[in-house]
Amino acid sequence: MPEPFDLADDTFASNGDRPKSITLKDVARLAGLSPITVSRALHNPKLVKPDTIARVKEAAAAMGYIPNMLAGSLATKRSQLIAAVVPQLSNSMFAETVQGLNDELSAHGYQLLLSVSNYSRQKEDDLLTAILSRQPDGIVLTGIHHQAGVRKKLLATGVPVVEAWDLTPSPIDIAIGFSQERVGEQVARHLLDQGYRRFASICARDERANRRRLALEAELQRHDIAPVATHMATPPTVLNLGREGFRAILAAGHAPEVVVCSSDVLAHGALIEAQAQGIAVPQELAIMGFGDFDFAAFTHPPISSVHIDKRAIGVQAAVSLIAKIEGRPLAQNVIDVGFTLIERGTTHKVA
Amino acid sequence: MPEPFDLADDTFASNGDRPKSITLKDVARLAGLSPITVSRALHNPKLVKPDTIARVKEAAAAMGYIPNMLAGSLATKRSQLIAAVVPQLSNSMFAETVQGLNDELSAHGYQLLLSVSNYSRQKEDDLLTAILSRQPDGIVLTGIHHQAGVRKKLLATGVPVVEAWDLTPSPIDIAIGFSQERVGEQVARHLLDQGYRRFASICARDERANRRRLALEAELQRHDIAPVATHMATPPTVLNLGREGFRAILAAGHAPEVVVCSSDVLAHGALIEAQAQGIAVPQELAIMGFGDFDFAAFTHPPISSVHIDKRAIGVQAAVSLIAKIEGRPLAQNVIDVGFTLIERGTTHKVA
DNA sequence: CTGTTAGCGCATTCAG
DNA sequence: CTGAATGCGCTAACAG
């Protein structure tokens, strides 16, 4: 532990008295060169003689020089900044996407400006204004539905934009995700194939989750089946909402054969509630999750789910954005990362 | 869905051809004023006549003016940016802290630059260099142990710094967290009081988790008790590591009365594994978690844990940073957010 | 390979 | 209350 009890003095106060930063010019002086040469030595070494590069590096190190990227970005019009807006961070699938995004960005020298919209389009819009003022080189948004005017505002700036976690034929710029509708439809077909007929759902009040639910119901309709019960849960999607949701469904007198949940977290809650009530899963009740969270394969029984490569969405967003920023053409501006139904212990063949 | 199929044209390409941004000067011209007056009307309305403010706002709106904060920050030396470095985002307690931090910052007009260190001090150090070049107004680090030189580097810049999730008498600037040692000690005492004697632990390879474990063992020592088994797990701390860990402990022939886990996620895994093996919890095996995650209270049985106000750490970090940035003195630069043992269904009085 | 000149967009002086 | 001059720190463009 270095310098113990240096508190009194070190409590260097309000940032008026910040040490005057040492600049390129200072380094240049010490190295006996012009500022621009120092700049080049640091960022464009090919243009500088090895000797001088060494001299520069030495001087910079000696002075503890830290470049001022604000100034650099202002001059180059490249900020090396990517902004992302997610609906939520804790208890969400987005944390993984953000981590993937960040990892890939970091590997390419970009940094991440992160904002949380709390599922509010208005908030997203407001955040976007603040974000744009930082001149990001790229932006990642969640979803394809935004406040009126967002599309135009974004197009006006010309920043590359990724809309993640959904698909559309007409993205603002780039869309990376999967079809919510196809998920709902496929889940319905799969469960119908297994012989289930009495469906219930526990669904988060989330635009995408709801579209999956509606697509599932539409597919059921086509087979002349209507869901017996639907329980909506307000995010954040915590485990207890799954327990409560299933309890509510039972309390209303419904006896579903299968409960389809908009998230594995809810499915897990339903599973625990069922077990607590002595209902055998999957014999008496089947449960379907979504997202294929880390824990889904390891609960007891493991939860059948829809696998989404959450991390890949983030990584792919970074890759696409960087490609576009660096002027490389994209093969496609709508990327379907797909999904996979995963049959595990909470569902089984009935018919 | 606005403007369907406008893809072909809208695929505005690589950012060379970004629309030349409209500046303060442009707005000024349209409003028939000087740039500085426009600037004041926007950021310092008190210095400007109401009429002209209106005129400015109108002109700005008409042109869709978006201020360039890079330029603004360069001039003012205030970036309104707070940088945070966390070891990990997905499957971690830090997501909640980051969300709290972000919410509070956002409410005060600050934005968050987020980086992930992957539990590497070297990476943290590297990130810090990149971060400092953005001239953040404040920095949040996780933990109190950093690469050599980090402390000095930070002090040299004079940026306010919060070290979160731990405590120390000599923080770089501000520390906000709780004592890992006291957690370990208290958990040991509590379980000893309940009559447990044969302890095992499943512990993440994480500096803080390990210090809690060591403190627990030290307290056991004082009662002449040595743990029967310790299983270390490499982050990310996913549920399956808890299952595997407990399985490994059993496989090694140990028969602990209680398993202390460094995270509720691991505890949950241990719980599921125990149940899968027909071991009754808490009758035959007690399990202690850490973190009081959302799900802990709702598993079956609910998991005894140590509650940490994860979100508060982030909020408090923001509050302290902002206070310092704005020149308000801090009452204290070491803030203990404490912790609370929560007795639930996975432990019970034996003696 | 290195230097000079100019300007990125805005806000801080200081004047009126 | 409004404006003119100057500079934040860096790099693009053009020399040499």
XYZ file of C-alpha atoms (C1' of nucleotides) in Angstrom:
734
model
C 0.000 0.000 0.000
C 1.780 3.113 -1.187
C 1.697 6.390 0.665
C -0.674 5.649 3.502
C -2.485 8.534 5.127
C -1.630 11.033 2.482
C -5.247 11.968 2.442
C -5.105 15.436 3.875
C -2.902 16.847 1.159
C -3.881 14.619 -1.667
C -7.462 15.580 -1.482
C -6.646 17.687 -4.471
C -9.862 19.540 -4.729
C -12.295 20.764 -7.326
C -10.762 20.624 -10.695
C -9.905 24.248 -11.050
C -6.387 23.538 -9.903
C -5.739 20.604 -12.152
C -2.118 20.409 -13.097
C -1.753 22.221 -16.413
C -1.590 19.382 -18.859
C 1.568 18.889 -20.799
C 1.020 19.042 -24.505
C 2.485 17.970 -27.759
C 4.325 21.250 -27.882
C 6.035 20.530 -24.583
C 7.180 17.153 -25.802
C 8.330 18.697 -29.054
C 10.412 21.269 -27.236
C 12.074 18.664 -25.062
C 12.773 16.489 -28.081
C 13.983 19.427 -30.130
C 11.419 18.853 -32.854
C 8.304 20.441 -34.200
C 4.944 19.483 -32.715
C 3.741 17.923 -35.935
C 6.700 15.598 -36.068
C 5.926 14.444 -32.585
C 2.328 13.915 -33.610
C 3.424 11.834 -36.567
C 5.935 9.855 -34.569
C 3.137 8.889 -32.237
C 0.330 8.227 -34.688
C 1.958 7.716 -38.059
C 5.392 6.254 -37.425
C 5.924 5.306 -41.058
C 6.428 8.911 -41.924
C 9.200 9.412 -39.423
C 12.804 8.295 -39.146
C 13.297 5.553 -36.534
C 15.796 7.655 -34.589
C 13.418 10.528 -34.152
C 10.622 8.170 -33.189
C 12.806 6.904 -30.406
C 13.650 10.439 -29.370
C 9.998 11.360 -29.307
C 8.937 8.332 -27.344
C 11.616 8.985 -24.818
C 10.605 12.578 -24.373
C 6.928 11.674 -24.170
C 7.579 9.021 -21.577
C 9.816 11.314 -19.591
C 7.128 13.940 -19.371
C 4.273 11.488 -18.876
C 2.619 12.903 -21.927
C -1.033 11.993 -22.442
C -2.510 13.098 -25.751
C -5.668 15.161 -25.675
C -8.089 13.247 -27.805
C -10.673 15.989 -27.684
C -8.330 18.191 -29.631
C -7.285 15.342 -31.866
C -10.831 14.363 -32.659
C -11.793 17.937 -33.299
C -9.054 18.205 -35.867
C -9.521 14.830 -37.533
C -13.276 14.551 -37.223
C -12.800 11.033 -36.014
C -13.625 10.413 -32.371
C -12.893 6.697 -32.045
C -16.064 6.657 -30.018
C -19.036 4.359 -30.500
C -22.210 5.125 -28.598
C -24.724 2.488 -27.583
C -28.204 2.808 -26.129
C -29.750 -0.196 -24.419
C -33.110 -0.402 -22.660
C -31.547 -1.814 -19.544
C -28.372 -3.267 -18.202
C -29.021 -5.251 -15.070
C -31.045 -8.436 -15.425
C -31.009 -8.278 -19.135
C -29.764 -9.961 -22.221
C -28.209 -6.694 -23.269
C -25.355 -6.899 -20.827
C -23.879 -9.671 -22.924
C -24.394 -7.794 -26.136
C -22.735 -4.752 -24.643
C -19.840 -6.845 -23.469
C -19.389 -8.330 -26.932
C -19.637 -4.915 -28.490
C -17.133 -3.491 -26.066
C -14.652 -6.318 -26.483
C -14.623 -5.996 -30.233
C -14.460 -2.213 -30.162
C -11.690 -2.267 -27.613
C -9.667 -4.604 -29.799
C -9.831 -2.029 -32.567
C -9.026 1.021 -30.533
C -12.547 2.308 -30.119
C -14.237 3.212 -26.882
C -17.808 2.800 -25.781
C -20.160 5.527 -24.659
C -23.027 3.729 -22.967
C -26.531 4.964 -22.212
C -29.637 3.317 -20.818
C -33.084 4.246 -22.075
C -35.220 2.389 -19.542
C -37.436 1.177 -22.360
C -38.475 4.752 -23.108
C -38.369 5.992 -26.681
C -38.461 9.568 -25.518
C -35.449 8.954 -23.335
C -33.695 7.284 -26.225
C -34.347 10.340 -28.342
C -33.004 12.680 -25.673
C -29.945 10.540 -25.167
C -29.334 10.583 -28.868
C -29.097 14.349 -28.892
C -26.469 14.270 -26.186
C -24.711 11.440 -27.951
C -24.571 13.147 -31.310
C -22.948 16.168 -29.754
C -19.971 13.957 -28.911
C -19.433 13.227 -32.581
C -19.394 9.456 -32.264
C -18.054 7.497 -35.203
C -20.914 5.046 -34.877
C -24.083 4.375 -32.922
C -25.780 1.198 -31.752
C -29.460 1.364 -30.938
C -31.659 -1.382 -29.567
C -34.666 -2.234 -31.676
C -36.133 -0.791 -34.819
C -38.838 1.426 -33.391
C -37.894 4.882 -32.349
C -39.333 8.258 -31.561
C -40.569 10.201 -34.571
C -37.740 12.189 -36.045
C -34.961 9.956 -34.802
C -34.478 8.406 -38.191
C -34.199 11.758 -39.909
C -31.929 13.173 -37.224
C -29.586 10.250 -37.568
C -29.576 10.292 -41.341
C -28.821 13.998 -41.278
C -25.575 13.431 -39.412
C -24.470 10.569 -41.599
C -23.152 8.518 -38.679
C -23.217 4.779 -39.235
C -26.002 3.287 -37.143
C -26.765 -0.265 -36.105
C -30.212 -1.212 -34.929
C -29.723 -4.356 -32.872
C -31.903 -7.204 -31.642
C -34.423 -6.965 -34.433
C -34.783 -7.066 -38.190
C -36.472 -4.831 -40.744
C -36.323 -4.418 -44.494
C -35.738 -0.706 -44.001
C -33.196 -0.097 -41.272
C -31.955 3.414 -40.611
C -28.622 2.102 -41.753
C -27.763 -1.405 -40.564
C -29.894 -3.944 -38.709
C -28.445 -6.888 -36.806
C -30.721 -9.313 -35.078
C -33.376 -11.889 -35.723
C -37.052 -12.013 -36.524
C -39.223 -11.837 -33.430
C -42.149 -13.053 -35.479
C -40.377 -16.150 -36.663
C -39.394 -16.994 -33.104
C -42.996 -16.827 -31.954
C -44.149 -18.830 -34.899
C -41.517 -21.530 -34.560
C -42.066 -21.922 -30.852
C -45.774 -22.354 -31.482
C -45.181 -24.973 -34.167
C -42.674 -26.844 -32.103
C -44.949 -27.064 -29.091
C -47.945 -27.949 -31.243
C -45.894 -30.722 -32.788
C -45.181 -32.015 -29.350
C -48.875 -32.277 -28.736
C -49.471 -29.310 -26.456
C -52.830 -27.611 -26.865
C -53.455 -25.486 -23.780
C -51.021 -22.556 -23.904
C -50.321 -19.818 -21.395
C -47.728 -17.076 -21.596
C -45.793 -14.916 -19.230
C -44.533 -11.997 -21.217
C -42.489 -8.935 -20.364
C -43.900 -5.533 -21.283
C -41.306 -5.130 -23.936
C -42.006 -4.387 -27.531
C -40.005 -7.270 -28.933
C -41.177 -9.809 -26.382
C -44.725 -8.840 -27.134
C -44.278 -9.268 -30.856
C -42.980 -12.762 -30.260
C -46.027 -13.486 -28.172
C -48.407 -12.138 -30.800
C -46.727 -14.185 -33.498
C -47.062 -17.261 -31.347
C -50.732 -16.591 -30.822
C -51.245 -15.972 -34.522
C -49.729 -19.335 -35.308
C -51.919 -20.994 -32.708
C -54.948 -19.311 -34.278
C -54.098 -20.935 -37.543
C -54.605 -24.209 -35.737
C -57.791 -22.949 -34.135
C -56.217 -22.681 -30.756
C -56.451 -19.710 -28.443
C -54.138 -19.283 -25.457
C -55.820 -19.957 -22.153
C -54.014 -17.200 -20.311
C -51.527 -14.374 -20.709
C -49.708 -12.672 -17.907
C -47.792 -9.464 -18.578
C -44.815 -8.501 -16.413
C -43.146 -5.127 -16.174
C -39.375 -5.102 -16.615
C -36.841 -5.466 -15.085
C -37.440 -9.106 -15.693
C -36.498 -10.666 -12.386
C -37.075 -14.247 -11.332
C -39.886 -13.465 -8.974
C -41.998 -12.089 -11.803
C -41.974 -15.578 -13.257
C -43.128 -17.086 -9.991
C -45.813 -14.462 -9.539
C -46.906 -14.769 -13.126
C -47.391 -18.493 -12.917
C -49.141 -18.158 -9.597
C -51.494 -15.598 -11.101
C -52.303 -17.898 -13.970
C -53.151 -20.730 -11.599
C -55.079 -18.420 -9.328
C -57.239 -17.394 -12.270
C -58.231 -21.016 -12.553
C -56.287 -21.836 -15.684
C -54.634 -25.167 -16.193
C -52.184 -24.761 -19.060
C -50.202 -27.656 -20.414
C -47.374 -25.358 -21.353
C -46.240 -21.899 -20.278
C -44.291 -19.878 -22.807
C -42.105 -17.203 -21.230
C -40.479 -14.213 -22.871
C -37.260 -14.840 -20.974
C -35.480 -17.733 -19.313
C -35.522 -15.725 -16.121
C -39.297 -15.801 -16.116
C -39.262 -19.447 -17.140
C -36.997 -20.219 -14.241
C -39.384 -18.470 -11.907
C -42.284 -20.447 -13.288
C -40.276 -23.635 -12.890
C -39.482 -22.915 -9.276
C -43.076 -21.982 -8.524
C -44.333 -25.148 -10.138
C -41.907 -27.233 -8.131
C -42.801 -25.393 -4.952
C -46.418 -26.275 -5.618
C -45.636 -29.887 -6.323
C -46.424 -29.680 -10.012
C -44.161 -32.030 -11.949
C -42.203 -30.472 -14.802
C -42.403 -31.518 -17.589
C -44.921 -34.284 -16.848
C -47.747 -32.071 -15.668
C -46.510 -28.762 -16.977
C -44.131 -27.801 -19.741
C -42.172 -24.564 -19.693
C -40.534 -22.762 -22.575
C -38.030 -19.975 -22.058
C -36.254 -17.535 -24.298
C -32.702 -16.328 -24.577
C -30.832 -19.436 -23.511
C -29.244 -17.765 -20.540
C -26.170 -19.268 -18.923
C -28.211 -20.991 -16.274
C -30.882 -22.467 -18.549
C -28.967 -25.635 -19.311
C -28.191 -26.227 -15.659
C -31.395 -25.835 -13.752
C -33.104 -29.012 -12.667
C -34.646 -29.932 -15.029
C -32.889 -27.754 -17.596
C -35.029 -25.181 -19.335
C -36.051 -25.554 -22.972
C -35.310 -22.282 -24.630
C -34.606 -20.308 -27.756
C -30.936 -19.733 -28.174
C -29.897 -16.250 -29.232
C -26.262 -15.440 -29.702
C -26.468 -12.327 -27.594
C -22.786 -11.693 -27.628
C -22.534 -12.121 -31.400
C -25.039 -9.345 -31.920
C -22.685 -6.983 -30.134
C -19.588 -8.277 -31.855
C -21.214 -8.117 -35.250
C -22.433 -4.603 -34.559
C -18.881 -3.547 -33.826
C -17.520 -5.292 -36.881
C -20.076 -3.723 -39.206
C -19.672 -0.290 -37.740
C -15.903 -0.380 -37.951
C -16.029 -1.635 -41.514
C -18.285 1.202 -42.497
C -16.246 3.775 -40.618
C -13.120 2.630 -42.365
C -14.835 2.857 -45.691
C -15.111 -0.837 -46.382
C -18.402 -1.721 -48.034
C -20.782 -3.984 -46.172
C -21.924 -7.141 -47.889
C -25.364 -6.572 -46.417
C -26.973 -4.047 -44.182
C -29.457 -6.465 -42.686
C -27.823 -9.292 -40.796
C -29.927 -12.111 -39.435
C -28.095 -13.828 -36.597
C -30.873 -16.376 -36.368
C -31.991 -18.392 -33.384
C -32.227 -22.036 -32.394
C -34.901 -23.875 -30.514
C -33.323 -25.906 -27.766
C -35.253 -28.809 -26.434
C -34.346 -29.568 -22.852
C -35.984 -30.932 -19.764
C -38.928 -28.608 -19.311
C -40.755 -29.771 -22.423
C -41.289 -33.244 -23.821
C -43.276 -35.093 -26.412
C -46.833 -35.551 -25.323
C -48.511 -36.833 -28.458
C -42.858 1.953 -40.652
C -41.556 5.168 -42.236
C -40.113 5.294 -45.716
C -39.988 1.640 -46.625
C -37.460 0.480 -49.138
C -35.407 3.610 -49.210
C -32.344 1.484 -48.810
C -30.670 1.956 -52.112
C -30.138 5.659 -51.717
C -29.974 5.936 -48.013
C -27.063 3.619 -47.701
C -25.000 6.742 -47.224
C -21.597 5.307 -47.287
C -18.260 5.585 -45.549
C -18.053 8.717 -43.541
C -15.939 10.739 -45.866
C -19.059 12.286 -47.260
C -20.687 13.174 -44.021
C -22.844 16.237 -44.339
C -20.730 19.225 -43.279
C -21.989 19.899 -39.798
C -23.771 23.118 -39.157
C -22.094 25.174 -36.491
C -22.693 27.914 -34.045
C -21.597 30.338 -36.698
C -24.286 29.136 -39.073
C -26.960 29.564 -36.466
C -25.587 32.989 -35.621
C -25.754 34.105 -39.210
C -29.333 32.945 -39.588
C -30.290 34.686 -36.365
C -28.392 37.808 -37.242
C -26.218 37.591 -34.157
C -22.658 36.853 -33.224
C -21.632 33.261 -32.512
C -20.861 34.029 -28.919
C -24.331 35.358 -28.286
C -25.774 32.169 -29.649
C -23.474 30.207 -27.402
C -24.613 32.164 -24.391
C -28.270 31.923 -25.313
C -27.856 28.156 -25.356
C -25.694 27.603 -22.306
C -25.981 30.731 -20.227
C -29.430 32.179 -20.845
C -29.208 34.583 -17.922
C -26.769 36.719 -19.826
C -29.069 37.158 -22.788
C -32.269 39.072 -23.454
C -35.325 36.791 -23.638
C -36.150 37.964 -27.173
C -32.797 37.005 -28.547
C -32.908 33.687 -26.749
C -36.119 32.947 -28.576
C -34.608 34.044 -31.850
C -31.592 31.822 -31.276
C -33.641 28.799 -30.313
C -35.769 29.219 -33.371
C -32.795 29.455 -35.660
C -31.094 26.510 -33.972
C -34.194 24.358 -34.277
C -34.733 25.402 -37.879
C -31.254 24.305 -38.827
C -31.250 21.208 -36.655
C -28.183 22.507 -34.893
C -26.287 20.022 -32.761
C -23.488 21.498 -30.658
C -20.042 19.989 -31.010
C -19.094 18.991 -27.525
C -15.556 18.115 -28.520
C -14.944 21.735 -29.311
C -16.859 22.875 -26.275
C -14.978 20.594 -23.953
C -11.678 21.585 -25.462
C -12.424 25.190 -24.710
C -13.922 24.747 -21.250
C -11.786 21.858 -20.074
C -14.912 20.186 -18.827
C -15.996 17.091 -20.732
C -19.137 16.088 -18.840
C -17.770 12.602 -19.226
C -17.276 10.038 -16.488
C -15.294 6.917 -17.285
C -15.810 3.606 -15.523
C -13.795 0.410 -15.625
C -15.416 -2.814 -14.436
C -13.924 -6.310 -14.466
C -16.908 -7.721 -16.274
C -20.421 -6.873 -17.319
C -22.362 -10.027 -18.078
C -23.101 -12.348 -15.159
C -21.848 -9.904 -12.658
C -22.797 -7.694 -9.822
C -21.260 -4.790 -11.636
C -24.049 -4.439 -14.145
C -26.238 -3.087 -11.401
C -23.573 -0.737 -10.146
C -23.041 0.553 -13.648
C -26.747 1.045 -14.087
C -26.943 3.032 -10.849
C -23.926 5.056 -11.830
C -25.345 5.742 -15.245
C -28.780 6.721 -13.962
C -27.369 9.222 -11.543
C -24.901 10.643 -14.029
C -27.538 10.914 -16.688
C -29.775 12.865 -14.326
C -26.995 15.412 -13.954
C -26.073 15.757 -17.585
C -23.020 13.528 -17.538
C -22.340 10.640 -19.846
C -20.664 7.342 -19.210
C -17.626 5.963 -20.958
C -17.543 2.294 -20.100
C -14.661 -0.160 -20.282
C -14.228 -3.769 -19.239
C -10.943 -5.019 -17.814
C -11.645 -8.741 -17.742
C -10.132 -8.899 -14.284
C -6.752 -7.885 -15.684
C -4.817 -5.125 -13.964
C -2.691 -4.663 -17.014
C -5.760 -4.197 -19.142
C -7.119 -1.734 -16.618
C -3.917 0.240 -16.849
C -4.041 0.299 -20.632
C -7.659 1.326 -20.620
C -6.818 4.106 -18.235
C -4.384 5.611 -20.668
C -7.017 5.673 -23.376
C -9.525 7.007 -20.914
C -7.367 9.839 -19.671
C -6.832 11.038 -23.203
C -10.558 11.762 -23.359
C -10.227 14.206 -20.499
C -12.965 12.711 -18.335
C -14.236 14.807 -15.470
C -14.174 11.762 -13.223
C -13.211 8.095 -13.155
C -14.672 5.069 -11.424
C -12.428 2.078 -10.921
C -13.339 -1.282 -9.443
C -11.279 -2.322 -6.468
C -8.338 -0.810 -4.677
C -5.505 -2.794 -6.207
C -4.076 -1.580 -9.445
C -1.080 -1.884 -11.656
C 2.021 -0.130 -10.364
C 2.038 3.452 -11.500
C -1.706 3.781 -11.841
C -1.999 5.717 -8.651
C 0.671 8.173 -9.654
C -0.682 8.540 -13.154
C -4.110 9.352 -11.825
C -2.870 11.755 -9.203
C -0.824 13.551 -11.832
C -3.906 14.399 -13.833
C -5.899 15.534 -10.859
C -9.110 13.869 -12.010
C -11.465 12.849 -9.241
C -11.354 9.069 -8.884
C -13.636 6.636 -7.117
C -12.439 3.172 -6.230
C -15.569 1.091 -5.864
C -16.521 -2.187 -4.235
C -13.815 -2.082 -1.600
C -12.439 0.006 1.227
C -8.998 1.260 2.163
C -7.620 3.894 4.492
C -5.603 5.322 1.614
C -7.688 5.538 -1.519
C -6.301 7.216 -4.588
C -9.000 9.773 -4.036
C -12.354 8.362 -2.932
C -13.316 4.817 -1.957
C -16.897 3.564 -1.897
C -17.616 0.017 -0.865
C -17.458 -2.331 2.056
C -14.911 -4.408 3.909
C -14.362 -7.782 2.286
C -12.635 -8.933 5.451
C -15.547 -8.089 7.669
C -17.895 -9.958 5.362
C -15.811 -13.116 5.597
C -15.483 -12.779 9.323
C -19.170 -12.153 9.933
C -20.252 -15.001 7.729
C -17.941 -17.318 9.639
C -19.270 -16.184 12.979
C -22.855 -16.436 11.906
C -22.460 -19.967 10.645
C -20.439 -20.999 13.664
C -23.191 -19.624 15.871
C -25.632 -21.777 14.027
C -23.591 -24.774 14.915
C -21.892 -25.578 11.636
C -18.407 -26.999 11.900
C -17.499 -28.606 8.582
C -17.042 -25.789 6.056
C -16.398 -25.918 2.339
C -16.154 -23.024 -0.061
C -16.679 -22.404 -3.707
C -14.872 -19.221 -4.547
C -14.374 -17.243 -7.743
C -10.828 -16.400 -8.784
C -11.391 -12.790 -7.987
C -9.300 -10.738 -5.687
C -12.143 -9.510 -3.512
C -13.921 -12.861 -3.344
C -10.696 -14.465 -2.285
C -10.113 -11.959 0.463
C -13.556 -12.693 1.829
C -12.718 -16.383 1.777
C -9.409 -15.876 3.554
C -11.053 -13.751 6.210
C -13.630 -16.456 6.740
C -10.930 -19.068 7.131
C -8.998 -16.863 9.515
C -12.054 -16.539 11.713
C -12.592 -20.297 11.606
C -8.967 -20.769 12.622
C -9.608 -18.707 15.695
C -12.086 -21.382 16.633
C -9.650 -24.124 15.710
C -11.563 -25.091 12.656
C -10.088 -25.638 9.220
C -12.241 -25.782 6.108
C -12.637 -29.267 4.726
C -12.540 -28.189 1.095
C -12.089 -25.227 -1.196
C -13.002 -25.133 -4.829
C -11.837 -22.224 -6.983
C -13.804 -21.189 -10.064
C -12.658 -18.976 -12.883
C -14.965 -16.088 -13.806
C -17.364 -15.467 -15.458
C -19.274 -16.811 -12.542
C -22.019 -18.815 -14.200
C -24.430 -21.160 -12.496
C -22.807 -24.282 -13.776
C -19.584 -23.466 -11.969
C -21.536 -23.783 -8.752
C -22.850 -27.186 -9.759
C -19.431 -28.358 -10.865
C -17.793 -26.960 -7.780
C -20.091 -28.761 -5.432
C -19.786 -31.956 -7.443
C -15.998 -31.690 -7.237
C -16.145 -31.270 -3.501
C -18.296 -34.361 -3.124
C -16.166 -36.295 -5.568
C -13.108 -35.549 -3.460
C -14.851 -37.370 -0.658
C -15.693 -34.333 1.474
C -18.920 -34.087 3.379
C -19.311 -30.440 4.370
C -22.181 -29.259 6.531
C -22.138 -25.914 4.854
C -20.849 -24.558 1.567
C -19.944 -20.895 1.465
C -20.039 -19.429 -2.036
C -18.523 -16.181 -3.268
C -21.655 -15.400 -5.252
C -25.334 -16.269 -5.167
C -24.940 -17.595 -8.672
C -22.519 -20.232 -7.416
C -24.733 -20.873 -4.410
C -27.656 -21.427 -6.695
C -25.633 -23.899 -8.713
C -24.656 -25.730 -5.562
C -28.286 -25.774 -4.472
C -29.456 -27.247 -7.738
C -26.707 -29.838 -7.721
C -27.538 -30.836 -4.174
C -31.203 -31.196 -5.048
C -30.356 -33.144 -8.174
C -28.384 -35.537 -6.001
C -31.159 -35.844 -3.484
C -29.336 -33.988 -0.755
C -31.803 -32.068 1.382
C -31.112 -28.362 1.807
C -30.818 -27.125 4.480
C -31.323 -30.318 6.515
C -28.319 -32.192 5.166
C -26.445 -29.313 3.628
C -26.462 -25.591 4.227
C -25.541 -23.105 1.540
C -24.451 -19.508 1.917
C -24.343 -17.091 -1.013
C -23.118 -13.583 -1.513
C -24.524 -10.517 -3.225
C -28.227 -11.035 -2.596
C -29.042 -11.215 -6.270
C -32.594 -10.677 -7.441
C -33.277 -14.382 -7.577
C -31.815 -15.306 -4.186
C -35.011 -14.663 -2.276
C -37.080 -16.658 -4.726
C -35.324 -19.922 -5.304
C -36.728 -22.920 -3.515
C -35.608 -22.828 -0.798
C -34.449 -19.204 -0.898
C -30.744 -18.636 -0.609
C -29.165 -17.180 2.521
C -26.877 -14.423 1.409
C -24.996 -11.251 2.155
C -26.861 -8.261 0.902
C -24.818 -5.600 -0.856
C -26.493 -2.506 -2.195
C -24.893 -2.863 -5.603
C -26.827 -0.072 -7.155
C -26.075 2.332 -4.311
C -22.367 1.935 -4.896
C -22.841 3.271 -8.394
C -25.192 6.035 -7.364
C -22.936 7.112 -4.540
C -19.944 7.090 -6.862
C -21.762 9.447 -9.187
C -22.864 11.703 -6.373
C -19.377 11.955 -4.902
C -17.744 12.536 -8.241
C -20.193 15.235 -9.243
C -19.830 16.973 -5.907
C -16.091 17.042 -6.272
C -16.249 18.165 -9.875
C -18.506 21.010 -8.936
C -16.167 22.029 -6.180
C -18.318 20.971 -3.269
C -16.256 19.435 -0.485
C -16.885 15.810 0.397
C -17.777 14.995 3.965
C -15.626 11.892 3.687
C -13.553 10.249 1.048
C -14.074 6.724 2.305
C -17.690 5.640 2.227
C -18.693 2.328 3.722
C -21.977 1.160 2.225
C -21.992 -1.810 4.553
C -23.597 -5.200 4.067
C -26.260 -7.301 5.747
C -26.385 -10.998 6.424
C -29.673 -12.398 5.263
C -30.829 -15.614 6.765
C -33.071 -17.530 4.409
C -33.945 -21.120 3.631
C -30.562 -22.575 2.792
C -29.170 -22.294 6.302
C -30.752 -23.075 9.662
C -29.899 -23.483 13.276
C -28.233 -26.765 13.870
C -27.065 -26.423 17.442
C 11.745 12.793 -43.773
C 10.493 17.386 -41.401
C 8.438 21.967 -40.786
C 4.920 26.008 -41.657
C 0.503 27.615 -41.907
C -4.057 27.330 -40.976
C -8.236 25.881 -38.847
C -11.408 22.180 -36.402
C -15.925 24.584 -33.246
C -16.469 26.648 -29.257
C -15.937 29.671 -24.926
C -13.003 32.801 -22.263
C -11.277 37.071 -21.691
C -11.996 41.886 -22.399
C -14.528 45.774 -24.597
C -18.259 48.335 -25.665
C -26.864 42.950 -22.755
C -23.799 42.007 -27.080
C -19.489 41.626 -29.744
C -14.184 40.996 -31.198
C -10.215 38.927 -30.468
C -7.714 34.960 -28.947
C -6.652 30.266 -27.801
C -7.944 25.256 -26.134
C -4.451 21.018 -28.369
C -4.077 18.854 -32.237
C -3.567 17.592 -37.330
C -4.509 18.443 -42.702
C -2.544 20.392 -46.334
C 1.046 21.997 -48.392
C 5.692 23.052 -48.671
C 10.644 22.129 -48.529
